[in-house]
Coordinates of C-alpha atoms in Angstrom, one line a residue:
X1 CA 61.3 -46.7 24.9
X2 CA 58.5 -45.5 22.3
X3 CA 55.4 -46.2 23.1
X4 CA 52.3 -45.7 20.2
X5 CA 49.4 -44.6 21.8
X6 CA 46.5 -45.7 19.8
X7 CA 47.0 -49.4 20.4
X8 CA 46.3 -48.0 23.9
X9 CA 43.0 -46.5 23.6
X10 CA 39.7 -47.8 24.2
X11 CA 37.3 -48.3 21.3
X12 CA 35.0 -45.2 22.1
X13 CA 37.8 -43.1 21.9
X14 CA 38.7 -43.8 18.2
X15 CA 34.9 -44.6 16.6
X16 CA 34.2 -41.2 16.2
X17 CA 33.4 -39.5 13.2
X18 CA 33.3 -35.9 12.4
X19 CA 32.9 -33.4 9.6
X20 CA 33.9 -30.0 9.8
X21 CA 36.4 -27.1 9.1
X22 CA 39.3 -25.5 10.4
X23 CA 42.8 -24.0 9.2
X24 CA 44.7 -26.3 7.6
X25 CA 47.0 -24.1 6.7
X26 CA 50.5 -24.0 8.6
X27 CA 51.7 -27.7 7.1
X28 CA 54.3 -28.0 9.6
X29 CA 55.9 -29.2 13.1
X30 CA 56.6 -26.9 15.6
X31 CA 58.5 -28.0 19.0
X32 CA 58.7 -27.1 23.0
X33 CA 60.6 -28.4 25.6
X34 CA 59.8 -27.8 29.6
X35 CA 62.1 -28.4 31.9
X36 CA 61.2 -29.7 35.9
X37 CA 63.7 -28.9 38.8
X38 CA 65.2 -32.1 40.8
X39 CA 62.3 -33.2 43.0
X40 CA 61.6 -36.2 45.3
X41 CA 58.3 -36.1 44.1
X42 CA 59.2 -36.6 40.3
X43 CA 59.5 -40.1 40.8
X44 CA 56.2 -40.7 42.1
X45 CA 54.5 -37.9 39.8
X46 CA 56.4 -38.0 36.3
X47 CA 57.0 -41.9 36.5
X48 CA 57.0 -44.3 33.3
X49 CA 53.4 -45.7 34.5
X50 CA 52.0 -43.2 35.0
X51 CA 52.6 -40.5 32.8
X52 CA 51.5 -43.7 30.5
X53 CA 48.2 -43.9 32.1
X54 CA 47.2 -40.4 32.5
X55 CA 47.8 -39.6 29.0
X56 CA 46.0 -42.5 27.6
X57 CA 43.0 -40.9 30.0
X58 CA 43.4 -37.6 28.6
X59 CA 43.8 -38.9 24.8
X60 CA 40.8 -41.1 24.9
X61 CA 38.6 -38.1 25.9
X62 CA 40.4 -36.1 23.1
X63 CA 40.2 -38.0 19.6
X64 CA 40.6 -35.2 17.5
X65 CA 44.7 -36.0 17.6
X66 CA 44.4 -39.1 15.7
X67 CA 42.2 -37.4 12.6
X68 CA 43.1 -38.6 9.7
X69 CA 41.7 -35.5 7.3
X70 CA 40.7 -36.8 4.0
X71 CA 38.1 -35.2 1.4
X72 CA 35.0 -36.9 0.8
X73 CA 33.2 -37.4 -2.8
X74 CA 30.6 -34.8 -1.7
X75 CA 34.0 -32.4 -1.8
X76 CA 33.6 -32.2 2.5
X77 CA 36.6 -32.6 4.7
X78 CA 36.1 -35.5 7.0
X79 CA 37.9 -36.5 10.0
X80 CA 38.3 -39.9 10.3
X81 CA 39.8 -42.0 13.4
X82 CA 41.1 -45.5 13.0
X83 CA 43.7 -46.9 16.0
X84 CA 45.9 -48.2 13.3
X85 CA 46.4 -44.8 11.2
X86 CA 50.2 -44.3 11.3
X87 CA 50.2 -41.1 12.1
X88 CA 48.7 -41.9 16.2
X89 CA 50.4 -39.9 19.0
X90 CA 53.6 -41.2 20.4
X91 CA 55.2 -41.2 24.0
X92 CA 58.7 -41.9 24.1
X93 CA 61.0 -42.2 27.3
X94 CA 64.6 -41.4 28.0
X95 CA 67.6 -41.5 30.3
X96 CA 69.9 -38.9 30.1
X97 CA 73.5 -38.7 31.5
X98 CA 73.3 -34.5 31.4
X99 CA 72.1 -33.3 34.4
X100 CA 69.6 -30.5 35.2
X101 CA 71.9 -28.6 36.9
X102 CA 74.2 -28.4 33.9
X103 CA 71.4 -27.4 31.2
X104 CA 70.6 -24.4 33.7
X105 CA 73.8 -23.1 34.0
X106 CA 74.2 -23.0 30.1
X107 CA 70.7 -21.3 30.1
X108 CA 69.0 -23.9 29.0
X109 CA 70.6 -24.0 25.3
X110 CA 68.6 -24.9 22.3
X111 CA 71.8 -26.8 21.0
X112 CA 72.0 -28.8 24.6
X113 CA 68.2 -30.4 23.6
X114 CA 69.2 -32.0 20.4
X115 CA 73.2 -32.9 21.1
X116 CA 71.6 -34.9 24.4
X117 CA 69.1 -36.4 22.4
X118 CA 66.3 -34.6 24.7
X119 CA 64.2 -33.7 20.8
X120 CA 62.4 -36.3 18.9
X121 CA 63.2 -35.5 15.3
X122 CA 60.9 -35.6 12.6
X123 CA 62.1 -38.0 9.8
X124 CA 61.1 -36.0 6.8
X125 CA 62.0 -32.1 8.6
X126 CA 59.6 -29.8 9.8
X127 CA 57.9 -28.3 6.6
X128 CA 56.3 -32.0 5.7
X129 CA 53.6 -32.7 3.6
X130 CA 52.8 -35.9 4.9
X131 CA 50.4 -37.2 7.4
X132 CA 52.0 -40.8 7.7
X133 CA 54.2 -39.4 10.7
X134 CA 52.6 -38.9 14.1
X135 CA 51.0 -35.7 14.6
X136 CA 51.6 -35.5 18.3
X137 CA 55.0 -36.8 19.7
X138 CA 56.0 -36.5 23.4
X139 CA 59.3 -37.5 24.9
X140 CA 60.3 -37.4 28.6
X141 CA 63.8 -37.2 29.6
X142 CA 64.5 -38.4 32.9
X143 CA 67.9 -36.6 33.7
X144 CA 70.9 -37.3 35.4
X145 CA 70.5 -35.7 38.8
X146 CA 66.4 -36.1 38.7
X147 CA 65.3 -33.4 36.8
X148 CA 63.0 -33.9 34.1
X149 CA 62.7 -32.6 29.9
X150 CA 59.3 -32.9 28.8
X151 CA 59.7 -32.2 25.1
X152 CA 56.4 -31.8 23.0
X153 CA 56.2 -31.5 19.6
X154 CA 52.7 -31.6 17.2
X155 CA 51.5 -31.0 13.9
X156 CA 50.6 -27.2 13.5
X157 CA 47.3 -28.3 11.3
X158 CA 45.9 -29.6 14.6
X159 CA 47.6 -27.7 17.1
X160 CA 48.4 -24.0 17.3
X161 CA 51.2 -22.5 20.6
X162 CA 47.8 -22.1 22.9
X163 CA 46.5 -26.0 21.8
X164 CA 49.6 -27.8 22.8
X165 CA 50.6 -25.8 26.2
X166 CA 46.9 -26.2 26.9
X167 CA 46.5 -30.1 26.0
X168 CA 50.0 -30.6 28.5
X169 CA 48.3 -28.9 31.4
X170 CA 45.6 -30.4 31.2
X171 CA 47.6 -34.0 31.2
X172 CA 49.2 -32.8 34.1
X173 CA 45.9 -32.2 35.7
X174 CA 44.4 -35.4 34.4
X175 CA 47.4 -36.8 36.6
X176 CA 46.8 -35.0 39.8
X177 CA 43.2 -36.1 39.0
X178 CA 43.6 -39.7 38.8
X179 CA 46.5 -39.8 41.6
X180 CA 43.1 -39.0 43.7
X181 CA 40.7 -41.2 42.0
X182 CA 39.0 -38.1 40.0
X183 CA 37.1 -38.6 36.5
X184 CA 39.2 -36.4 34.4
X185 CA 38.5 -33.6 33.0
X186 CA 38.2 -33.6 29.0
X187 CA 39.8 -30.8 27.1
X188 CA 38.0 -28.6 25.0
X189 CA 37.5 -28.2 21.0
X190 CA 38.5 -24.8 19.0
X191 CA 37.1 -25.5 15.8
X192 CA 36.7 -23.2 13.3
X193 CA 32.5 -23.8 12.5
X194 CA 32.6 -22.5 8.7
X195 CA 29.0 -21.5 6.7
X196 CA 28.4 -23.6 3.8
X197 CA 28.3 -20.4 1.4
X198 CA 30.6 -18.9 -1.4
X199 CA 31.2 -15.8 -2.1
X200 CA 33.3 -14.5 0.3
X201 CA 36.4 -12.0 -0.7
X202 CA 39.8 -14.0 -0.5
X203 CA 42.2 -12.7 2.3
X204 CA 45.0 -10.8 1.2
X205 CA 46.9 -12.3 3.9
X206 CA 46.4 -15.6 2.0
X207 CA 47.8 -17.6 -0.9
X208 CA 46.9 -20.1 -3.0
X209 CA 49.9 -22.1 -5.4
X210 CA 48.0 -25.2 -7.5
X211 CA 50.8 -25.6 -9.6
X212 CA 53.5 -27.6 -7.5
X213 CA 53.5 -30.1 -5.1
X214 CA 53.8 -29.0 -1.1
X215 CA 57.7 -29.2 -1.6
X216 CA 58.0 -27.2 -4.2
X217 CA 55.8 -24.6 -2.5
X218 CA 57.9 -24.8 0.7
X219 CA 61.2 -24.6 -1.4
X220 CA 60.0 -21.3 -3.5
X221 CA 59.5 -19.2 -0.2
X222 CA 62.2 -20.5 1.6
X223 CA 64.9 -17.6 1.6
X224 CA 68.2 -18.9 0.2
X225 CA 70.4 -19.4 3.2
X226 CA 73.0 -21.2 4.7
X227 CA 71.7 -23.8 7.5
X228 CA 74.6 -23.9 9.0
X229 CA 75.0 -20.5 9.1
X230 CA 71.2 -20.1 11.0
X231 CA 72.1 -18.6 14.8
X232 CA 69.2 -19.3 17.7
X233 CA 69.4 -17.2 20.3
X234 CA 67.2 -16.6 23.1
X235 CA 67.0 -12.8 25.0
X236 CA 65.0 -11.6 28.4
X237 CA 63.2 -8.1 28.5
X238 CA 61.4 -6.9 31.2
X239 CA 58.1 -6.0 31.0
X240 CA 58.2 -3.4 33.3
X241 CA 60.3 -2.2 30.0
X242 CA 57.4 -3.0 27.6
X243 CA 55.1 -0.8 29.8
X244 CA 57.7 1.7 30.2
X245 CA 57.3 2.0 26.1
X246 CA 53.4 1.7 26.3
X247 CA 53.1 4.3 28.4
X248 CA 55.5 6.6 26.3
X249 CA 53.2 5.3 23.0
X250 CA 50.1 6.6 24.8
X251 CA 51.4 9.8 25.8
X252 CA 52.8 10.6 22.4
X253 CA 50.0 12.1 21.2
X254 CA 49.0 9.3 18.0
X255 CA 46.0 8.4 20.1
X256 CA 42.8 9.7 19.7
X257 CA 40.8 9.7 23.2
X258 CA 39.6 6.1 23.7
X259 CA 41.8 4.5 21.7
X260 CA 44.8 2.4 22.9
X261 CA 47.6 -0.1 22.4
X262 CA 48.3 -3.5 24.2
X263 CA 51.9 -4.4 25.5
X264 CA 52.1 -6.7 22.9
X265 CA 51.7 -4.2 20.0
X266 CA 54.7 -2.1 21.6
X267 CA 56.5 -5.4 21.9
X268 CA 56.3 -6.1 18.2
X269 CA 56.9 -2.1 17.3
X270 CA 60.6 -2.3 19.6
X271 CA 61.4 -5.8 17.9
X272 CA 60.5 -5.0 14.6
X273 CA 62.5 -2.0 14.7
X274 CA 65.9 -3.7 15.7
X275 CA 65.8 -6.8 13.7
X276 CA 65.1 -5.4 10.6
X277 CA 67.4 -2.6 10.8
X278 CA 69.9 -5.1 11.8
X279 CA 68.7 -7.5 8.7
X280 CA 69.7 -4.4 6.8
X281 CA 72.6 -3.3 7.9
X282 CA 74.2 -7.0 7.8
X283 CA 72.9 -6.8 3.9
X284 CA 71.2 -10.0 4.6
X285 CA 68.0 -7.8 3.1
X286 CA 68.0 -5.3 0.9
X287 CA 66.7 -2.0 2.1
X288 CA 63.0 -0.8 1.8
X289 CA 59.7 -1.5 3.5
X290 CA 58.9 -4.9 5.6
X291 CA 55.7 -6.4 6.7
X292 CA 55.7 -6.9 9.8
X293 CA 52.7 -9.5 10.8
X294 CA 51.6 -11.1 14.3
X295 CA 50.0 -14.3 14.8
X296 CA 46.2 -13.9 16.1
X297 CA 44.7 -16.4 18.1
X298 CA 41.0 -16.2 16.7
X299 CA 39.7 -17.8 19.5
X300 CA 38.0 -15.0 21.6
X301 CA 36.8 -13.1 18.1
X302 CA 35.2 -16.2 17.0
X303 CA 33.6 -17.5 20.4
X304 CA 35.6 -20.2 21.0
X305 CA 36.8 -22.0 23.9
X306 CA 40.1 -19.9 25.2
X307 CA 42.0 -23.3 25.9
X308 CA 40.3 -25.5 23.5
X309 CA 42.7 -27.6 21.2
X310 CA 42.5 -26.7 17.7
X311 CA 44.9 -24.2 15.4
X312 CA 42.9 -21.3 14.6
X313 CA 45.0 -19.3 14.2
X314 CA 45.4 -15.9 11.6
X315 CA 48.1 -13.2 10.2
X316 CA 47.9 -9.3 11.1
X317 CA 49.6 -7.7 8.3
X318 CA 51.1 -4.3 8.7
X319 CA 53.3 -2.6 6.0
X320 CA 56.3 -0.6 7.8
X321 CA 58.1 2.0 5.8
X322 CA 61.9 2.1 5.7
X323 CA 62.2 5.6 7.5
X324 CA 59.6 4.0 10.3
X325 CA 61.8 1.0 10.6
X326 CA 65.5 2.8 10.8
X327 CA 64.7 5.6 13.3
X328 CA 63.9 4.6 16.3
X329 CA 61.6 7.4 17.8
X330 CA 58.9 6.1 15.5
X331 CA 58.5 2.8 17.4
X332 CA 55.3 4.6 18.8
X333 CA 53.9 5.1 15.8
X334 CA 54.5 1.6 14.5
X335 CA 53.1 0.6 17.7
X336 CA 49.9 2.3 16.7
X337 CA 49.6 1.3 13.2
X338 CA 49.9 -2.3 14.4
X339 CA 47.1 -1.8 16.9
X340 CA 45.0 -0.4 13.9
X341 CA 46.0 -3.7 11.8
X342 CA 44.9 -5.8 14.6
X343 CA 41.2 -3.9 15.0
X344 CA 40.5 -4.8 11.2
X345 CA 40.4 -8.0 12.0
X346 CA 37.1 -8.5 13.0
X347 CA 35.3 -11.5 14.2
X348 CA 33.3 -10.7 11.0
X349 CA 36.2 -10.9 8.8
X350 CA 38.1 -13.9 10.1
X351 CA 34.4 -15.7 9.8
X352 CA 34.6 -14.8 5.9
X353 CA 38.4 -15.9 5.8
X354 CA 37.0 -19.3 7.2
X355 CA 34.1 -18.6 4.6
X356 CA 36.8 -18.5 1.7
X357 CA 39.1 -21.0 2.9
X358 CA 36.4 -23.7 3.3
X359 CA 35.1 -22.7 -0.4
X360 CA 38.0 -23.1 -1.6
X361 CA 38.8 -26.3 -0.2
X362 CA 36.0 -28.0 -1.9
X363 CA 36.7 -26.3 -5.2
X364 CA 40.5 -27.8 -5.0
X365 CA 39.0 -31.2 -4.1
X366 CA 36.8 -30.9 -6.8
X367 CA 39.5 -30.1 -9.2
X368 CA 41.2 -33.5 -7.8
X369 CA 43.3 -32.3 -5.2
X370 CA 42.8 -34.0 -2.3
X371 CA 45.3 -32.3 0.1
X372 CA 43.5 -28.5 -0.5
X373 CA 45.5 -27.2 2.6
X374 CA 49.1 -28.2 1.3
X375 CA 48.3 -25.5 -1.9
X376 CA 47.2 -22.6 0.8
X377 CA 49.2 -20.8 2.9
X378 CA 50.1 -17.1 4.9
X379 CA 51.4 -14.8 2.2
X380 CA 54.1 -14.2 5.4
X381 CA 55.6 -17.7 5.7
X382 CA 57.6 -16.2 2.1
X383 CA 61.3 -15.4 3.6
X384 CA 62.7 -14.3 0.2
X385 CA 60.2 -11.0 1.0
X386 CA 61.1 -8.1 4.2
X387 CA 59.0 -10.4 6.8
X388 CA 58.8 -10.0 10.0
X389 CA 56.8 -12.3 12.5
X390 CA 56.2 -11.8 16.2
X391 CA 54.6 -14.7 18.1
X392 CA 53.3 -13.3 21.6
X393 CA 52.2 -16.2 24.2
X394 CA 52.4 -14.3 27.5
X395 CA 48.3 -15.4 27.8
X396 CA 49.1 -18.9 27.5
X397 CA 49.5 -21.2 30.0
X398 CA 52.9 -21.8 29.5
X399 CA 54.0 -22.4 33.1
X400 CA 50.6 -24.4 34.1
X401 CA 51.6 -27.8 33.5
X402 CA 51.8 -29.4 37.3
X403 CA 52.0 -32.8 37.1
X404 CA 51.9 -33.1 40.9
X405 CA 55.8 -32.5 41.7
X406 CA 55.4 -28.7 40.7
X407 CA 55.4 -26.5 37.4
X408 CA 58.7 -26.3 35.4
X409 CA 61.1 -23.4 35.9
X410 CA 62.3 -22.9 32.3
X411 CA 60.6 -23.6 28.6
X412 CA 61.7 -22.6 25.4
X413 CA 60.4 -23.2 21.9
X414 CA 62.7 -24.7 19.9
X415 CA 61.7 -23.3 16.6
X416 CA 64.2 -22.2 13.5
X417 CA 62.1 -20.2 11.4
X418 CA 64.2 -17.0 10.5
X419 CA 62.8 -13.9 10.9
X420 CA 59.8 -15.0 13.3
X421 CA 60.3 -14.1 17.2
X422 CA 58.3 -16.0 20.0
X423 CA 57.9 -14.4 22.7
X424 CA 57.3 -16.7 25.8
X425 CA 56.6 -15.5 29.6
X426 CA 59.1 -15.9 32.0
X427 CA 58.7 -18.4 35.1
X428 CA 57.8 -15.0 37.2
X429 CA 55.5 -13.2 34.5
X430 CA 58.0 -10.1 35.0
X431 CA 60.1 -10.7 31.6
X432 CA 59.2 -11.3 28.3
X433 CA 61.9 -14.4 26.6
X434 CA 62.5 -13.4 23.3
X435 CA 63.4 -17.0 21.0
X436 CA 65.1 -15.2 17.9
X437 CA 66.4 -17.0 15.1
X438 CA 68.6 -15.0 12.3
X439 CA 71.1 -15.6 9.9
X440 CA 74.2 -15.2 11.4
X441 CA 75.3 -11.7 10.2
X442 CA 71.8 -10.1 10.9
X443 CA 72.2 -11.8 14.5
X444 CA 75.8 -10.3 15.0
X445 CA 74.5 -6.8 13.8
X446 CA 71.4 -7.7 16.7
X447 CA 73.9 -8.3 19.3
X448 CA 75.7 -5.0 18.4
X449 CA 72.9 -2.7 18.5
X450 CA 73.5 -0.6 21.8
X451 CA 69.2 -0.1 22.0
X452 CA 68.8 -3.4 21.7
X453 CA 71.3 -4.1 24.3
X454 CA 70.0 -1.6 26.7
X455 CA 66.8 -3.3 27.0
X456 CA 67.9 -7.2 26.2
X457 CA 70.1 -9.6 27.8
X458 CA 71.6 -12.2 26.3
X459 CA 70.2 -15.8 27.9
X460 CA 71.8 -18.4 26.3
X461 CA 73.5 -18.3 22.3
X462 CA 72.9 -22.1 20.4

């Protein structure tokens, strides 16, 4: 049963009208999937009713998910809200004969989601161009033995990792909320405020194609590859590990006194060293240098609400030599060189970025384009160059999504994107879950690599 939202909604909810700016520039769906333990109090706390009703509560105090962006005469970017737009938020429920107990002891596959029909596919793939699908679909698989798979998947233009785990916890609280007669709690906005100025120097982490529709764009920096040949696998270090390797970063002597590195900078230094080298040695790449990039989370630079739903997100570029890359006692270094990319980032430069990207929006809309953000996009989303992404979410409230019956034990992103890790918490916050997605010689060269294997397990192979 599918259920479309907006006819749901009460007027107030959908008569709003607001202009401003934010990154509309990652045109594409990105999915999660939590899974809840058998529980007597599923039925009572994750039923059809009311999962209905509390996420009708928390939409109607949220309308932001059913903007319909569209550029104005004056060359601003309006969003507009209309309970008939197509592309309203959808809830869709499911029974399903495979039981909890079987996902978990296959690890939770990512191939288990979609051959149990657990995913809600999107009908035109995940790189779309179009705003005629929904940008927020939900499905709830009630399973066999009375577990539950809550499987989330949204529009990254409106909804960055941190948005959507945020927005579910907060529909699980709205739930516990109205289960004892509470006025919800709304969620919060990140929106990117940008100057009305010019002038500002474009990004180099940015680019900007005007001469080919959005599919054109997608297939140009799509690496030539076998789909059937993709491989998803999903690893556990512990981060009693990752601070094992921080601590040896800041004792190497690269530091001057006062500076530092976070665990997630050694986490991208230790991945970015074995995946490349085993892109290399599987001649899936040619050797040579890679940029290795992480996604930053602009929030706290910029002043914005930590939870707030929005997707302002940016890259951090850093350019890795080959000799870095294929020995590993420089993992420190690259470490350090990563924590120097991230400090350039400034709250004054991601404000000009904003600056530039906002300019340039009106410019293309002035030059007749009225989609700007399907031209620009993260120099690092091109897979036929040595990129390397690293997604780190252990600050996210991954696991905080209660609905009343408890938090789930296991969640994995169910991204494909080659070459770009997520790195997700574990239930315990004691081990890092490394989602990895390769082609398959580069991920048979992974699982080979003794220091890899010294550090990784293996938690379930799609």
């Amino acid at each position: 049963m599918r259920i479309d939202m907006g006819g749901h909604l009460p007027k107030e909810a959908v008569s709003w009208t607001a202009t401003t700016s934010t990154l509309f520039m990652l045109p594409l769906y990105k999915p999660v999937i939590q899974f809840y333990k058998p529980s007597p109090l599923n039925d009572m706390c994750m039923s059809r009713d009311v999962l209905r009703q509390s996420l009708i509560a928390v939409l109607s105090k949220c309308p932001l998910v059913f903007a319909r962006v569209t550029a104005q005469p004056d060359r601003s970017l309006v969003l507009e809200y209309n309970p008939e737009n197509s592309n309203n938020p959808v809830l869709e429920f499911h029974n399903a004969t495979v039981s909890y107990a079987d996902l978990e002891t296959r690890g939770f596959r990512l191939s288990d989601v979609s051959s149990n029909g657990l995913n809600m596919p999107v009908e035109d793939g995940m790189f779309t161009e179009s705003f005629e699908s929904p940008l927020l679909k939900f499905k709830v698989s009630f399973l066999s033995d009375g577990g539950i798979a809550l499987y989330s998947t949204r529009h990254h233009v409106l909804f960055d990792g941190n948005a959507l785990f945020s927005f579910v916890s907060n529909w699980a609280r709205c739930t516990r909320m109205l289960a004892q007669n509470q006025v919800p709690i709304p969620p919060e906005m990140s929106l990117v405020q940008c100057l009305n100025k010019t002038g500002s120097p474009k990004p180099a982490e940015i680019t900007v194609d005007t001469t080919q529709a959005f599919s054109g764009i997608v297939a140009a920096i799509k690496h030539a590859m076998d789909p059937n040949n993709m491989r998803s696998c999903v690893f556990s270090i512990a981060a009693s590990e990752i601070k094992r390797l921080k601590q040896q970063t800041m004792d190497s002597g690269l530091l001057l006194q006062g500076e530092w590195v976070s665990s997630n900078n050694v986490l991208t230094a230790f991945i970015a060293h074995h995946i490349t080298r085993a892109n290399m040695d599987a001649c899936v790449y040619e050797r040579g240098p890679w940029v290795v990039y992480n996604s930053l989370d602009m929030r706290r630079l910029l002043g914005l609400p930590l939870r707030g739903i929005g997707s302002p997100l940016f890259t951090v570029n850093c350019l890795v030599s080959y000799d870095e890359l294929m020995d590993a006692k420089h993992i420190f270094q690259v470490a350090y060189r990563v924590r120097k990319c991230v400090e350039r980032c400034t709250n004054g430069y991601l404000q000009d970025a904003n600056d530039w990207i906002a300019a340039s929006y009106k410019e293309l809309v002035k030059d007749g384009i009225q989609e700007p953000w399907n031209h620009l996009s993260f120099t690092m989303l091109d897979s036929n160059a040595r990129n390397l992404g690293v997604s780190c979410m252990d600050k996210i409230p991954v696991y905080d999504a209660d609905f009343g019956a408890g938090r789930p034990e296991m969640v994995r992103s169910l991204d494909n994107i080659s070459n770009y890790v997520i790195a997700l918490p574990s239930p315990q916050s004691d081990a890092y879950h490394l989602h990895v997605c390769l082609e398959g010689p580069a991920m048979n060269a992974l699982m080979a690599d003794p220091g890899w294997n010294s550090l990784c397990s293996l938690m379930c192979d799609s």
